[in-house]
CSV table of C-alpha atoms in Angstrom, one decimal:
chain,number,residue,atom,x,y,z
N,1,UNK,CA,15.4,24.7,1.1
N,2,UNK,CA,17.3,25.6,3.8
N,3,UNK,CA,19.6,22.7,3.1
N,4,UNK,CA,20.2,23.9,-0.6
N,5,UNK,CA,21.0,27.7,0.2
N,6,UNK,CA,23.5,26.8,3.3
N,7,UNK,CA,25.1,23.6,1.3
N,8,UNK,CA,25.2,25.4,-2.4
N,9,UNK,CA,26.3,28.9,-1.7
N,10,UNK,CA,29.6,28.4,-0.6
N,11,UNK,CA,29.7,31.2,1.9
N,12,UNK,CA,27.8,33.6,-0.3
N,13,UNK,CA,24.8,34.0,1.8
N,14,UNK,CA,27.1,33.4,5.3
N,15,UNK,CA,25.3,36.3,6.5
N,16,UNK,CA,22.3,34.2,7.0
N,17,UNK,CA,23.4,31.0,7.8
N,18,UNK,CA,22.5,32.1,12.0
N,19,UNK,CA,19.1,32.5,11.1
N,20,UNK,CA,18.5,30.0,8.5
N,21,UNK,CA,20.0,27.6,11.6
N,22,UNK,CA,18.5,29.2,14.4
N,23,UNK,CA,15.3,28.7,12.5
N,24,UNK,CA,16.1,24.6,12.3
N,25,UNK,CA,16.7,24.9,15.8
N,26,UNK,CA,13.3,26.5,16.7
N,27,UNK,CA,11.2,24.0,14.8
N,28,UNK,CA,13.0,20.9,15.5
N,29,UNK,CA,11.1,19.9,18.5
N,30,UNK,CA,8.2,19.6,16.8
N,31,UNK,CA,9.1,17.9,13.7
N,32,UNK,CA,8.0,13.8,12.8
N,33,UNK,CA,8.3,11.7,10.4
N,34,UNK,CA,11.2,13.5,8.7
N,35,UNK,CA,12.4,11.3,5.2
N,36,UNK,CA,15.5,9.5,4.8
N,37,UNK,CA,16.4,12.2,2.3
N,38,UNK,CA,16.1,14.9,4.9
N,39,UNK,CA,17.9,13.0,7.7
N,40,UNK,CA,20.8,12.8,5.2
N,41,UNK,CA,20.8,16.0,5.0
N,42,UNK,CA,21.0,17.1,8.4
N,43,UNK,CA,23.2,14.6,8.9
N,44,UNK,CA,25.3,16.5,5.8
N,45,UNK,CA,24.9,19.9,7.1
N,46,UNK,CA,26.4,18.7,10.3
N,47,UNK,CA,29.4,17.4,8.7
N,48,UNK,CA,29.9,20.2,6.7
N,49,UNK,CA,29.7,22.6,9.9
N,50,UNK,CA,31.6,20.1,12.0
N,51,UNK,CA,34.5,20.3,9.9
N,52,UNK,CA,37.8,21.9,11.3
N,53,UNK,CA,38.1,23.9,8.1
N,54,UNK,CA,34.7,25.5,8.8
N,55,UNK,CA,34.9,25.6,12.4
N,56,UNK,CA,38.2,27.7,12.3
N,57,UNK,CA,37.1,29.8,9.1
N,58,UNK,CA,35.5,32.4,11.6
N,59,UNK,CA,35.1,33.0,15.1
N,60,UNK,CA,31.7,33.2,15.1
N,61,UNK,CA,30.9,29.5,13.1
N,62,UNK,CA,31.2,27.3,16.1
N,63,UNK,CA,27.9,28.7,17.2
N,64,UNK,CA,26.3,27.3,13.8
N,65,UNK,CA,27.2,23.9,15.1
N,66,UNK,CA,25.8,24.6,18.4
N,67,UNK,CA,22.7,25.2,17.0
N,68,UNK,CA,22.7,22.6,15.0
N,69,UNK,CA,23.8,19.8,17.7
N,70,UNK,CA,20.8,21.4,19.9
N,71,UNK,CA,18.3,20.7,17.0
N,72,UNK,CA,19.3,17.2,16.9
N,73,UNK,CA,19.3,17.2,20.5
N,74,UNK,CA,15.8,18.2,20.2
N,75,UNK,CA,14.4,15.7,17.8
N,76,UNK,CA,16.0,13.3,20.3
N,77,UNK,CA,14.6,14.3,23.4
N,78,UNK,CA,11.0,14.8,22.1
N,79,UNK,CA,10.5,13.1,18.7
N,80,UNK,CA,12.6,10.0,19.0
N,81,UNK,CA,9.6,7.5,18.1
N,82,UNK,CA,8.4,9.4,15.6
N,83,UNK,CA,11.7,9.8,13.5
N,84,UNK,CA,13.8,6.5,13.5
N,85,UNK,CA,14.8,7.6,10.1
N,86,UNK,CA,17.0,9.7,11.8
N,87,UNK,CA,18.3,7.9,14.6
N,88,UNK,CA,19.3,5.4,12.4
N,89,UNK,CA,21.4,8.2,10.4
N,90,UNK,CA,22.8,9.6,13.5
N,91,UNK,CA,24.1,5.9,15.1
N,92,UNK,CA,25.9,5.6,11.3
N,93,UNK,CA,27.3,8.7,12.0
N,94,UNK,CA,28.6,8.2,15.6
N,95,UNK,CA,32.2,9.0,14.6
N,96,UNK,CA,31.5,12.4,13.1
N,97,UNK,CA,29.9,13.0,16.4
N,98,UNK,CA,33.2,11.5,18.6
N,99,UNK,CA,35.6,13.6,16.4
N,100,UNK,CA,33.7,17.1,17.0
N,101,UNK,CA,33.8,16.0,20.9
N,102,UNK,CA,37.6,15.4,20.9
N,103,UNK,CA,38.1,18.4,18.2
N,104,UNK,CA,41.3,19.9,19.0
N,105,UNK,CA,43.5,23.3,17.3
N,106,UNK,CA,46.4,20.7,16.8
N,107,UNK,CA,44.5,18.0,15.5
N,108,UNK,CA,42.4,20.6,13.3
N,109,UNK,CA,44.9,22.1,11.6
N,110,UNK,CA,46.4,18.7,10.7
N,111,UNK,CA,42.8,18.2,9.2
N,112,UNK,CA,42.7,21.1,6.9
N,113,UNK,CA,46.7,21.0,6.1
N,114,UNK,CA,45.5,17.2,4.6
N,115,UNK,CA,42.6,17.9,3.2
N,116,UNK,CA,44.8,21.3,1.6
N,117,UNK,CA,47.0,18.4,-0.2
N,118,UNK,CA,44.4,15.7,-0.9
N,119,UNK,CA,42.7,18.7,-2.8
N,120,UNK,CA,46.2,19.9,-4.7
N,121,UNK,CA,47.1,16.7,-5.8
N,122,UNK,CA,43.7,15.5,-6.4
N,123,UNK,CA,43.6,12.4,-4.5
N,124,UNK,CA,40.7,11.0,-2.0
N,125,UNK,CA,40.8,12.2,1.5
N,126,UNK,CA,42.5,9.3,4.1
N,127,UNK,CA,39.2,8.5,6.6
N,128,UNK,CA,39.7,7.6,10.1
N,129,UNK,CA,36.8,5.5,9.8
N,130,UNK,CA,36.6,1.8,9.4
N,131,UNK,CA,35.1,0.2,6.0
N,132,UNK,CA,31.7,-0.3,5.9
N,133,UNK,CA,32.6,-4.0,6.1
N,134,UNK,CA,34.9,-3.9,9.1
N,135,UNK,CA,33.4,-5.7,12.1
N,136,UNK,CA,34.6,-4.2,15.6
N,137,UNK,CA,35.7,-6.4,17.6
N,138,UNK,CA,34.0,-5.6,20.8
N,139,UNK,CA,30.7,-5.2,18.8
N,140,UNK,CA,28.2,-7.1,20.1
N,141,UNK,CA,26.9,-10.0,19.1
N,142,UNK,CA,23.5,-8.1,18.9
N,143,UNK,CA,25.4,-5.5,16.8
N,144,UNK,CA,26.7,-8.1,14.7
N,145,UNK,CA,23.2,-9.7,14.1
N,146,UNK,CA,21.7,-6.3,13.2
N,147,UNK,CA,23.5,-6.5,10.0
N,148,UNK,CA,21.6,-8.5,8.7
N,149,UNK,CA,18.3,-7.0,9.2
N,150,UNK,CA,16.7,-5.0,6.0
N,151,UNK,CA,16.8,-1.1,6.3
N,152,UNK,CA,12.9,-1.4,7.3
N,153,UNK,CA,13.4,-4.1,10.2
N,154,UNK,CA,15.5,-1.5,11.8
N,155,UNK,CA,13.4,1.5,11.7
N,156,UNK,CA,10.4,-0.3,13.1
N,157,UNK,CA,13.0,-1.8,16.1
N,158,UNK,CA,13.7,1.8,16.0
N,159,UNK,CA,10.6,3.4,16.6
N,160,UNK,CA,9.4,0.8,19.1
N,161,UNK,CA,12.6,1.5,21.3
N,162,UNK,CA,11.8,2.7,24.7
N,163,UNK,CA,14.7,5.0,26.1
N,164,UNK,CA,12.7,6.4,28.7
N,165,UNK,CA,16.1,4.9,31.1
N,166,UNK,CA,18.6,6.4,28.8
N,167,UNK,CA,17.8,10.0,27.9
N,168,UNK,CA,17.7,12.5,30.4
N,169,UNK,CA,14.4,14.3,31.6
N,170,UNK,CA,13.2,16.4,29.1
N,171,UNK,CA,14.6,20.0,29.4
N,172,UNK,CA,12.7,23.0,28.6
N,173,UNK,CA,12.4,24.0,24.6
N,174,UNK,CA,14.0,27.3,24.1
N,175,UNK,CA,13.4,30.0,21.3
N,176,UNK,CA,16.3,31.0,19.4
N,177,UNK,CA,15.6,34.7,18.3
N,178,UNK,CA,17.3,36.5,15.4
N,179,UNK,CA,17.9,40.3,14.2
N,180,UNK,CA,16.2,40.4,10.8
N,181,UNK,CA,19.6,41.9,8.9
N,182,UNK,CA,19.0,43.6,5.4
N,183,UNK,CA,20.2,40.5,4.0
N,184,UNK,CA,18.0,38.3,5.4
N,185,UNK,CA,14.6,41.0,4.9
N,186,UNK,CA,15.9,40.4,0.9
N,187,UNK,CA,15.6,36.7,1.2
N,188,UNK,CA,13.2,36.3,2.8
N,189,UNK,CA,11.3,38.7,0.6
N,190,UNK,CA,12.5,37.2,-2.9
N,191,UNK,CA,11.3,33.8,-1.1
N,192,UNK,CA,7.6,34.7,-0.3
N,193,UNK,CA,7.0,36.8,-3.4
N,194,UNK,CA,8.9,33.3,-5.0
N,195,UNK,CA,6.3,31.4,-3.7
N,196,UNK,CA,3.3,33.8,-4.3
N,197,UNK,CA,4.3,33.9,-8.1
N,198,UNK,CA,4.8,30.1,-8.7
N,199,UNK,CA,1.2,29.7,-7.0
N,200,UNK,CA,-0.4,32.2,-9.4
N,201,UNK,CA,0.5,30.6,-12.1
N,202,UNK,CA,-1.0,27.2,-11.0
N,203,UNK,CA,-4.7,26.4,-11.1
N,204,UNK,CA,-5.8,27.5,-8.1
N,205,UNK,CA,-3.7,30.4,-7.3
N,206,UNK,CA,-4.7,32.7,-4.4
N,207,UNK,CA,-4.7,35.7,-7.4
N,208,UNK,CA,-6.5,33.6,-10.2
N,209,UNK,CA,-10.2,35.4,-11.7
N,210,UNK,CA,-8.7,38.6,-10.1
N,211,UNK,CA,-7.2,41.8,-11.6
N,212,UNK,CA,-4.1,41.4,-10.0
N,213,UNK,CA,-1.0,40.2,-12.1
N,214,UNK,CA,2.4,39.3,-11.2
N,215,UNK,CA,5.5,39.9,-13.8
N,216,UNK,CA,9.2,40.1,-13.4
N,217,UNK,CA,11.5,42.3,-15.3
N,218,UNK,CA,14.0,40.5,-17.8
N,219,UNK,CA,17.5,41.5,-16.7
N,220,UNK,CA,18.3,40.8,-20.5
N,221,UNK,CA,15.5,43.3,-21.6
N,222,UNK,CA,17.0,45.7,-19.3
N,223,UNK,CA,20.3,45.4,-20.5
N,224,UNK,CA,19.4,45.5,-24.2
N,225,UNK,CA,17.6,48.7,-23.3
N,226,UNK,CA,20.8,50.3,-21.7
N,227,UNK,CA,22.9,49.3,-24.2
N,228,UNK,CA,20.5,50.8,-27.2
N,229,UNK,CA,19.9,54.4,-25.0
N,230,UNK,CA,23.9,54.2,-25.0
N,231,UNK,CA,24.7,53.8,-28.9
N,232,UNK,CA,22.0,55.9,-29.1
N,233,UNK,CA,24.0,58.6,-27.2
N,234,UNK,CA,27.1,57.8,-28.4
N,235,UNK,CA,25.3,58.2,-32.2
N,236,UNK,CA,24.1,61.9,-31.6
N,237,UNK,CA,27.3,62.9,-30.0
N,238,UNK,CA,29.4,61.7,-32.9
N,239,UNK,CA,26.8,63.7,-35.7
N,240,UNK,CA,27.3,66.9,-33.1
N,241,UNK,CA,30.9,66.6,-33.3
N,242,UNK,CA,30.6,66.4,-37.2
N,243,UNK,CA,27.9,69.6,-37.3
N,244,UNK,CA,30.7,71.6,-35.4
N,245,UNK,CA,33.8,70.2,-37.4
N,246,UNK,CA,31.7,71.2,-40.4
């Protein structure tokens, strides 16, 4: 997934995170019913690219989060009722959302120096935000109520929530395009031939009661095979060299 290659990496495959978001971005107004797992991981992903260390580890990376916040924007604006799921993820992670909007340099780089120590002395991060169990005290009593309610009383208040008043009127939806890179060709590539190998070997593969066949070369076989036609070189130079001393 998308998730997976961004979140696992580690920066390996940086050079595709602008498409691999862009492409988030494109689909996102269309996209309902998206799982609690999913939600969580958007919700992730935004953390992870909201984070000073990431924002300030190039100069391009602040656009990733752009895209990103305009994806979320999007599944706002057009598919609110249709993924509470989300909503509900977002509104437990309103502070992640007020930090990147007062993100600072100063207060940035007092992020990453204390994250830089947590990590050498291998102790958990401090968190600005309150315990779970920490009531506000200017929460509402409405907000102190929902509490209370079950995980599936909140999605269906959720989904029947009108915010015709409260969101502004729909704007436009607007195509992110890409350069297809040499990188990204490869992935995408290894992907779709990926996916057309796993289907041939299921029972109703596009390729099954055909002549086509689809194999991979074993890097191990390969490597075997070097190393053999190498002893095997290094075996007839050593018997020349004992010919000519003879």
């Amino acid at each position: 997934t998308i998730f997976s290659l961004i979140a696992s990496s580690r920066g390996a495959l940086s050079t595709l995170y602008p498409a691999l978001t862009k492409t988030v971005t494109n689909i996102s107004p269309y996209l309902k019913n998206l799982s609690q797992t999913t939600s969580s991981k958007l919700l992730a992903l935004f953390s992870s690219m909201s984070a000073p260390g990431f924002l300030l580890a190039d100069e391009s990376n602040h656009h990733l989060i752009e895209y990103l916040l305009e994806a979320l924007n999007n599944l706002l604006q057009f598919q609110f009722s249709n993924n509470p799921g989300l909503v509900y993820a977002i509104l437990r992670s309103h502070r992640k959302f007020q930090r990147l909007a007062e993100f600072s340099l100063d207060n940035a780089l007092i992020e990453i120096e204390r994250a830089r120590q947590a990590k050498e002395s291998r102790l958990p991060r401090q968190s600005s935000e309150e315990p779970g169990g920490a009531t506000n005290p200017g929460m509402s009593e409405k907000a102190k109520e929902s509490k209370n309610l079950s995980y599936e009383q909140i999605i269906e208040y959720l989904r029947n929530l009108s915010i015709t008043d409260i969101l502004p009127v729909a704007h436009p939806v607007i195509i992110r395009k890409f350069q297809w890179s040499d990188p990204l060709v490869i992935w995408f590539r290894s992907m779709l031939w990926g996916q057309a190998y796993i289907a041939s070997i299921s029972n109703y593969g596009p390729w099954n009661n055909t002549h086509v066949k689809l194999f991979h070369v074993k890097q191990q076989q390969q490597q075997q095979q070097q190393q053999q036609q190498s002893q095997q070189v290094t075996d007839d130079t050593s018997f020349t060299t004992r010919i000519s001393n003879a």
